[in-house]
GROMACS .gro file of C-alpha atoms in nm:
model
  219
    1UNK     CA    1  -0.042  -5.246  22.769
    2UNK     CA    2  -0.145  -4.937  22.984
    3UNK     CA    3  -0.327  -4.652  22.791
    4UNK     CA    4  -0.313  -4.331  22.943
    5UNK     CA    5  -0.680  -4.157  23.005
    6UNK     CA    6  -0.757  -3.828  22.865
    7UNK     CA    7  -0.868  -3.547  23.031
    8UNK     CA    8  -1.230  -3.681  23.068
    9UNK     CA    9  -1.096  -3.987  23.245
   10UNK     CA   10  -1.155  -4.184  22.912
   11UNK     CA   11  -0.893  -4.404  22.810
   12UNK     CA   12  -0.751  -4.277  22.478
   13UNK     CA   13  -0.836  -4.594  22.328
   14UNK     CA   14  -1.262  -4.540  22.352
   15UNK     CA   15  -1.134  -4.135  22.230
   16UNK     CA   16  -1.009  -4.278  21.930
   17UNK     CA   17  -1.282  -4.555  21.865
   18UNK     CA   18  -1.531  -4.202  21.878
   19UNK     CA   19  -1.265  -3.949  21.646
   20UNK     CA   20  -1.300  -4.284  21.412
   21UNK     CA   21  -1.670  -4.325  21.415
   22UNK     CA   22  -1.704  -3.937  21.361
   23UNK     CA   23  -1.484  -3.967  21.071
   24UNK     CA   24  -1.679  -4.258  20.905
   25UNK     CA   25  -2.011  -4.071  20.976
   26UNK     CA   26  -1.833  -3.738  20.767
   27UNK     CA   27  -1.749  -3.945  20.544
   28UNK     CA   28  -2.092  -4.114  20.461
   29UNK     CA   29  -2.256  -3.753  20.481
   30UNK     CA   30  -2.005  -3.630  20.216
   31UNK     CA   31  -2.130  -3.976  20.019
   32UNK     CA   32  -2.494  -3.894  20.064
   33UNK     CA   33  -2.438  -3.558  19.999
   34UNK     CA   34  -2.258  -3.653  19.606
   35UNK     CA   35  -2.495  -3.870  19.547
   36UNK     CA   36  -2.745  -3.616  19.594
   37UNK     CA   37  -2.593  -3.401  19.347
   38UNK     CA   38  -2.546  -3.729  19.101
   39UNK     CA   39  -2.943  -3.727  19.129
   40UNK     CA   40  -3.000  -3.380  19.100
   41UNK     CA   41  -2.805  -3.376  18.795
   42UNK     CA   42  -2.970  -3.649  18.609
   43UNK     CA   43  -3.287  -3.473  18.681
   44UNK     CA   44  -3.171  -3.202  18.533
   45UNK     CA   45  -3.005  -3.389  18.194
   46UNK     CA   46  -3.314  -3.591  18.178
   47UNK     CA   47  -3.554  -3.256  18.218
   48UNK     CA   48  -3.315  -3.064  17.941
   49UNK     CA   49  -3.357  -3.384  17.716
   50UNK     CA   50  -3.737  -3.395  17.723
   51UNK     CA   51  -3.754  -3.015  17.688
   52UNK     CA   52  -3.521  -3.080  17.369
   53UNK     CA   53  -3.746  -3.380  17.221
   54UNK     CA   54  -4.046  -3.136  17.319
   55UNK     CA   55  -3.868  -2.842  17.103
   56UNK     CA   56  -3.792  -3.074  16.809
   57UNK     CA   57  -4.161  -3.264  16.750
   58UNK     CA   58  -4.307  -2.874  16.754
   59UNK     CA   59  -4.052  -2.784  16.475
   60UNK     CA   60  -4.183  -3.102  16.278
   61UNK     CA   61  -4.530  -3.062  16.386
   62UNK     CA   62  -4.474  -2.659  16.250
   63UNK     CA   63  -4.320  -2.795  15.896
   64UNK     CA   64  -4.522  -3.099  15.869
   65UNK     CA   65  -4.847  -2.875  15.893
   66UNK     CA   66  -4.765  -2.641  15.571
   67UNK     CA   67  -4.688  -2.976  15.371
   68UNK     CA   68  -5.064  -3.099  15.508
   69UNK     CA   69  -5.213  -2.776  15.410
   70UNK     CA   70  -5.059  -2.715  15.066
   71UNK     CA   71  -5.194  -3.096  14.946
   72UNK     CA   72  -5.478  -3.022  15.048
   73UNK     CA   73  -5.472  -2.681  14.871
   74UNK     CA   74  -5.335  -2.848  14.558
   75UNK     CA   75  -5.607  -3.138  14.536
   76UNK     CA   76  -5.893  -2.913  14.594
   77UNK     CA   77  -5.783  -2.711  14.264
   78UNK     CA   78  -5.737  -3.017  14.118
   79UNK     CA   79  -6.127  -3.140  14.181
   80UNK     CA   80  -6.207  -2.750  14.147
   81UNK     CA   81  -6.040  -2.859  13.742
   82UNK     CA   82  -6.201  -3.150  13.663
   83UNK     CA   83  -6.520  -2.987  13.772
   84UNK     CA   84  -6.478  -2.752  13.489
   85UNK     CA   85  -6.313  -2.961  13.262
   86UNK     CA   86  -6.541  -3.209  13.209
   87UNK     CA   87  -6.812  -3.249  12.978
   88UNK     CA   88  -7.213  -3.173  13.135
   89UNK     CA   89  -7.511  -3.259  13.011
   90UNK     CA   90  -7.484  -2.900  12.847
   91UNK     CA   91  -7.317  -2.885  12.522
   92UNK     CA   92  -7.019  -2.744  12.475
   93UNK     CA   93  -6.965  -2.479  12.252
   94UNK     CA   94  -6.835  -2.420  11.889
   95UNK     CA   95  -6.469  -2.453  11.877
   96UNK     CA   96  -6.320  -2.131  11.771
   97UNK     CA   97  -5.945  -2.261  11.751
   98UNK     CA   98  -5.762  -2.629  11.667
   99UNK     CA   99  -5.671  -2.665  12.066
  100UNK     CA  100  -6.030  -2.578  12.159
  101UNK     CA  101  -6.153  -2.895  11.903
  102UNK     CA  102  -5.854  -3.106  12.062
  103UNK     CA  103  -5.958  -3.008  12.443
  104UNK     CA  104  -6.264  -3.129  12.369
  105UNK     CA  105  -6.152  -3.439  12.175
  106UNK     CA  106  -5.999  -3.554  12.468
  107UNK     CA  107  -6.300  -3.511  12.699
  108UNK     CA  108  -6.528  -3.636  12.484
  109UNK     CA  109  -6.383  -3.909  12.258
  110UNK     CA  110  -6.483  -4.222  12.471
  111UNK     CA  111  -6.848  -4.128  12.438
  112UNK     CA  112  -6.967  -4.116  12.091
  113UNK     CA  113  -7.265  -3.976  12.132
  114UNK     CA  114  -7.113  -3.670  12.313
  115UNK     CA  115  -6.901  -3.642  12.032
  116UNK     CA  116  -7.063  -3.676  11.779
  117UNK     CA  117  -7.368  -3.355  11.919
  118UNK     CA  118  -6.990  -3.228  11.962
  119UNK     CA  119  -6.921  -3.265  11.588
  120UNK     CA  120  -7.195  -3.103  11.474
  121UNK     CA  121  -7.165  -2.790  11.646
  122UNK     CA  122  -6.811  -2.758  11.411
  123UNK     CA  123  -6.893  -2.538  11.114
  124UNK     CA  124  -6.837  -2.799  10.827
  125UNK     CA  125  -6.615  -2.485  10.594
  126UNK     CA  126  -6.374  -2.526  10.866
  127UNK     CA  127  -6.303  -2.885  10.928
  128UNK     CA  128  -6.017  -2.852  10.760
  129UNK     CA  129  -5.856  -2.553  10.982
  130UNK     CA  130  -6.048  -2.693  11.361
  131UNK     CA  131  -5.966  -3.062  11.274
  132UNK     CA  132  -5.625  -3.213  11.308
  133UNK     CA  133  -5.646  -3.537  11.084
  134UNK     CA  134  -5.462  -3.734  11.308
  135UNK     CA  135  -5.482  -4.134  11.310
  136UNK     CA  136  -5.657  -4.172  11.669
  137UNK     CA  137  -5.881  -3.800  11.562
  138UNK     CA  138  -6.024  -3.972  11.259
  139UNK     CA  139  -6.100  -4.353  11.428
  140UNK     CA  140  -6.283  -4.137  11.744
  141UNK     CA  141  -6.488  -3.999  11.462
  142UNK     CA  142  -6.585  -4.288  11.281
  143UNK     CA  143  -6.715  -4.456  11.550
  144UNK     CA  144  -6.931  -4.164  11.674
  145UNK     CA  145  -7.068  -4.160  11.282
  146UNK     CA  146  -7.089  -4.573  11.293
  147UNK     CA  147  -7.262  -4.531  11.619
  148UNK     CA  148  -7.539  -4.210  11.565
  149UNK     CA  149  -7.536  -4.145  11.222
  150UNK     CA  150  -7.943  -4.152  11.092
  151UNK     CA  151  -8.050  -4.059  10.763
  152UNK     CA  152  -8.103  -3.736  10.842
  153UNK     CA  153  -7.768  -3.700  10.947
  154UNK     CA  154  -7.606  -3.951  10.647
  155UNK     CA  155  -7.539  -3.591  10.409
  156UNK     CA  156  -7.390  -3.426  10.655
  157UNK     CA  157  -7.142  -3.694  10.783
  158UNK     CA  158  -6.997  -3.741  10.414
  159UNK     CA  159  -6.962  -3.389  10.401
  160UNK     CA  160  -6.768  -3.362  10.681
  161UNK     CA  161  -6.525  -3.590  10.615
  162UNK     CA  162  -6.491  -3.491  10.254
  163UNK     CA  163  -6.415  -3.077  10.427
  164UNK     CA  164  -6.150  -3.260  10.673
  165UNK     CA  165  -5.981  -3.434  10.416
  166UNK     CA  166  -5.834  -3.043  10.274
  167UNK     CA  167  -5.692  -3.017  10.586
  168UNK     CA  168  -5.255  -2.996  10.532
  169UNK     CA  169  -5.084  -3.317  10.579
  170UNK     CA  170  -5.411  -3.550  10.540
  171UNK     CA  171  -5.278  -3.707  10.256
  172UNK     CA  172  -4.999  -3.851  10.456
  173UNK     CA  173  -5.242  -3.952  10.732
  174UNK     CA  174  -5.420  -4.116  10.439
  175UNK     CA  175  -5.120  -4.287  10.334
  176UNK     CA  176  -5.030  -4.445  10.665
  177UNK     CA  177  -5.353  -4.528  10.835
  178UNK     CA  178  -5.325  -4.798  11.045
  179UNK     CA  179  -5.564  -5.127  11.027
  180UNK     CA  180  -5.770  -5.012  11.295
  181UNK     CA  181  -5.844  -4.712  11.176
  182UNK     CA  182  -5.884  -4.817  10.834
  183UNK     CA  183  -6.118  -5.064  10.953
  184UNK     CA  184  -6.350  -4.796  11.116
  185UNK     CA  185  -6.390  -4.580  10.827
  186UNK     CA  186  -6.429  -4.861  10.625
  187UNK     CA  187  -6.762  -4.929  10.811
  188UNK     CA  188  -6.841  -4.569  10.799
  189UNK     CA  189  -6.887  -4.552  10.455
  190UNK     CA  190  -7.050  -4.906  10.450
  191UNK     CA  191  -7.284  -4.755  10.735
  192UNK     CA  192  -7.338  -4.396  10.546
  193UNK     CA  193  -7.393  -4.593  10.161
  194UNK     CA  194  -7.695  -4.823  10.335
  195UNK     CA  195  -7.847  -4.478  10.513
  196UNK     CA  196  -7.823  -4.287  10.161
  197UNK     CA  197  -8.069  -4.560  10.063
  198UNK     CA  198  -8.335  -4.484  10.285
  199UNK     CA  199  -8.346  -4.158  10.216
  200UNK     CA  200  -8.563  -3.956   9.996
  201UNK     CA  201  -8.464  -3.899   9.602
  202UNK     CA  202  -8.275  -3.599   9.613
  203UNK     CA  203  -8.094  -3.656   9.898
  204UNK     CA  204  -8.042  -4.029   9.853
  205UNK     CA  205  -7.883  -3.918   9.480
  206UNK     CA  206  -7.594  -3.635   9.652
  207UNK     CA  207  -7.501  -3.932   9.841
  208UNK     CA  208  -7.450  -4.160   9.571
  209UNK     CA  209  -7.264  -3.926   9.445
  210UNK     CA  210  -7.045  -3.770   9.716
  211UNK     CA  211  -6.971  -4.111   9.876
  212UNK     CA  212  -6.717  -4.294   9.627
  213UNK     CA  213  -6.526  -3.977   9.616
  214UNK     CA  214  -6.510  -3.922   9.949
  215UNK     CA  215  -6.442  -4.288  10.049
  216UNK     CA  216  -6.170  -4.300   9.749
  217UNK     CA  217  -5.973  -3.997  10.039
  218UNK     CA  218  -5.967  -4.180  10.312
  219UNK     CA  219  -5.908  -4.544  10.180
   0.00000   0.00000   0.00000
């Protein structure tokens, strides 16, 4: 086989071995050259896709913060409450209304003595109006009388509970007392009869007097 010689002196065979090689060589620079852009676009998606995840924690950081905020905001008035609410070492004062006697009922009702310096401050004419003569009121009350009644004070209990019982509806509270509370006021008036005893004449005799009629009421 004779191959004819270009115009170089070449033979056309080595001209086309060189128009291949140039070929291949395009061909890898247009390769190099996508790949390139493959790169250069993933940067890009994987750049855009930070920036997003970026964007969306400082929208949850920016709603999460309010949510933070307003707790805290809501248990600081809460503490601010209880603060106010609860009993001091100061007495409280005279209840003027029935939900002023019950706010303090509820503060107050686990610790006899509070309640029963509480008690006292309640004008005795209007036990019957401050006092609500419910089951779980009149128990708390007997056993802040069980508990701190003196002989000084013996008169005064009995007189108290005989103003409460005029209060509407205590005669159906009367009626349906359950055992508990039955049982505490039963040791009331046990507690308040052996008090009246040690007392002086006079007092020791209104007592004796007051006591079976009051105790008659409530049991």
């Amino acid at each position: 086989v004779v191959h004819a010689a270009d115009e170089t002196g070449q033979p056309a065979m080595m001209a086309s071995s060189d128009a291949n090689r140039d070929a291949t060589e395009n061909a890898g620079g247009l390769t190099c050259s996508e790949e390139g852009k493959r790169a250069e676009g993933a940067s890009t998606l994987t750049a855009r896709t930070a920036s997003q995840e970026s964007g969306c924690e400082s929208v949850l950081e920016a709603v999460s913060e309010p949510t933070v905020a307003s707790r805290t905001l809501a248990a600081a008035r809460v503490s601010a409450w209880r603060v106010k609410a609860l009993p001091t070492r100061r007495p409280p004062a005279a209840p003027k209304t029935a939900s002023e006697f019950t706010k303090q009922y509820v503060l107050l009702r686990k610790t006899p003595e509070a309640f029963f310096d509480f008690l006292q401050l309640v004008p005795t004419e209007r036990c019957a109006v401050l006092v609500a003569p419910e089951p779980e009121v009149l128990r708390a009350i007997g056993v802040a009388m069980q508990t701190c009644a003196s002989k000084e004070k013996a008169l005064w209990c009995l007189q108290f509970l005989d103003e409460m019982s005029k209060a509407p509806r205590f005669e159906m509270t009367a009626l349906t007392l359950d055992a508990a509370t039955s049982r505490q006021l039963l040791h009331v008036f046990d507690v308040l009869k052996d008090l009246g005893m040690t007392c002086a004449d006079a007092e020791a005799q209104a007592i004796s007097d007051l006591l079976p009629r009051v105790r008659a009421k409530y049991l």
